[in-house]
């Protein structure tokens, strides 16, 4: 049941911030009363990963927003899993819808990135989610199952404990249009059933599935009450003190 899975809330800062605004975020994170039963992860832009890791409390984990599928080399503009580890961060977000739809990342590439990041000892937030036209065409499950399969095929049984799935319907990201708690719960439940059938019942029971897409301080409590919603991946609201309220959604 949901209660056995530790609630996990990530803040995806995307391409936002500077040292001064990041100092503000660090101060509300370090000064806020964050629920000890919630795992908290923040994902600053790559340029600030080291700064954030050095300044935010140790209880807050740090994630990169992306990394490449090989160890090092002539890949201008990319960062590697070992660099993320080297500065003391533990997590990486992979397959975010902006990586898929703005930068053209394919299911195949995302699968390769997940596999390599896990092999290097990182923990992974792997993102999936349908576009509006796919939902309207009744293809939501087809899309999220296809995306999940491309990820799951690259995760060894022993590595699933280092993976969180983030279900983020593309039409809800940055739009102020949240999936209703029932809409989100339905997809999370279907996903967990898919994992039961295609990976294992044990992994399905234990893997955490975050919801993402316009989560805010007002809608988080109702979403957090759903049995298959094990946390959030938060964009816009993660830049504001509201993020502390969202982290504490299960406590409210
Ligand atoms: P949003 O972004 O909360 O601003 O909708 C969520 C995300 O992209 O992870």
Coordinates of N, CA, C and O in Angstrom, one line a residue, residues 4-5 157 160-161 192 195-197 199-208:
X4 N 3.6 2.3 2.6 CA 5.0 1.7 2.7 C 6.0 2.3 1.8 O 7.2 2.0 1.9
X5 N 5.5 3.1 0.8 CA 6.4 3.8 -0.1 C 6.7 5.2 0.4 O 5.7 5.9 0.7
X157 N 16.7 -5.9 -12.2 CA 15.8 -6.1 -11.1 C 16.4 -5.5 -9.8 O 15.6 -4.9 -9.0
X160 N 15.8 -1.3 -9.5 CA 14.5 -0.6 -9.4 C 14.4 0.2 -8.1 O 13.7 1.2 -8.1
X161 N 15.1 -0.2 -7.1 CA 15.0 0.6 -5.8 C 15.6 2.0 -6.0 O 15.4 2.9 -5.2
X192 N 1.0 1.0 -12.4 CA 1.4 0.0 -11.5 C 1.0 -1.4 -11.9 O 1.7 -2.4 -11.8
X195 N 3.3 -2.6 -14.6 CA 4.6 -3.0 -14.0 C 4.4 -4.4 -13.3 O 5.3 -5.3 -13.5
X196 N 3.3 -4.6 -12.7 CA 3.0 -6.0 -12.1 C 3.1 -7.0 -13.2 O 3.8 -8.1 -13.0
X197 N 2.4 -6.7 -14.3 CA 2.4 -7.7 -15.4 C 3.7 -7.9 -16.2 O 4.0 -9.0 -16.7
X199 N 6.9 -6.5 -15.3 CA 8.2 -6.5 -14.5 C 8.0 -7.5 -13.4 O 8.4 -8.7 -13.5
X200 N 7.5 -7.1 -12.3 CA 7.1 -8.0 -11.2 C 6.2 -7.4 -10.2 O 6.2 -6.1 -10.1
X201 N 5.4 -8.2 -9.5 CA 4.5 -7.7 -8.5 C 5.2 -7.0 -7.4 O 4.7 -6.0 -6.9
X202 N 6.3 -7.5 -7.0 CA 7.1 -6.9 -5.9 C 7.6 -5.5 -6.3 O 7.5 -4.6 -5.5
X203 N 8.2 -5.4 -7.5 CA 8.7 -4.1 -7.9 C 7.5 -3.1 -8.1 O 7.6 -2.0 -7.7
X204 N 6.4 -3.6 -8.6 CA 5.3 -2.7 -8.8 C 4.8 -2.2 -7.5 O 4.4 -1.0 -7.3
X205 N 4.8 -3.0 -6.4 CA 4.4 -2.6 -5.1 C 5.3 -1.6 -4.5 O 4.9 -0.7 -3.7
X206 N 6.6 -1.7 -4.8 CA 7.6 -0.8 -4.2 C 8.0 0.4 -4.9 O 8.5 1.4 -4.3
X207 N 7.8 0.4 -6.2 CA 8.3 1.6 -7.0 C 7.4 2.8 -6.7 O 6.2 2.7 -6.6
X208 N 8.1 3.9 -6.6 CA 7.3 5.1 -6.3 C 7.0 5.8 -7.6 O 7.9 6.0 -8.5

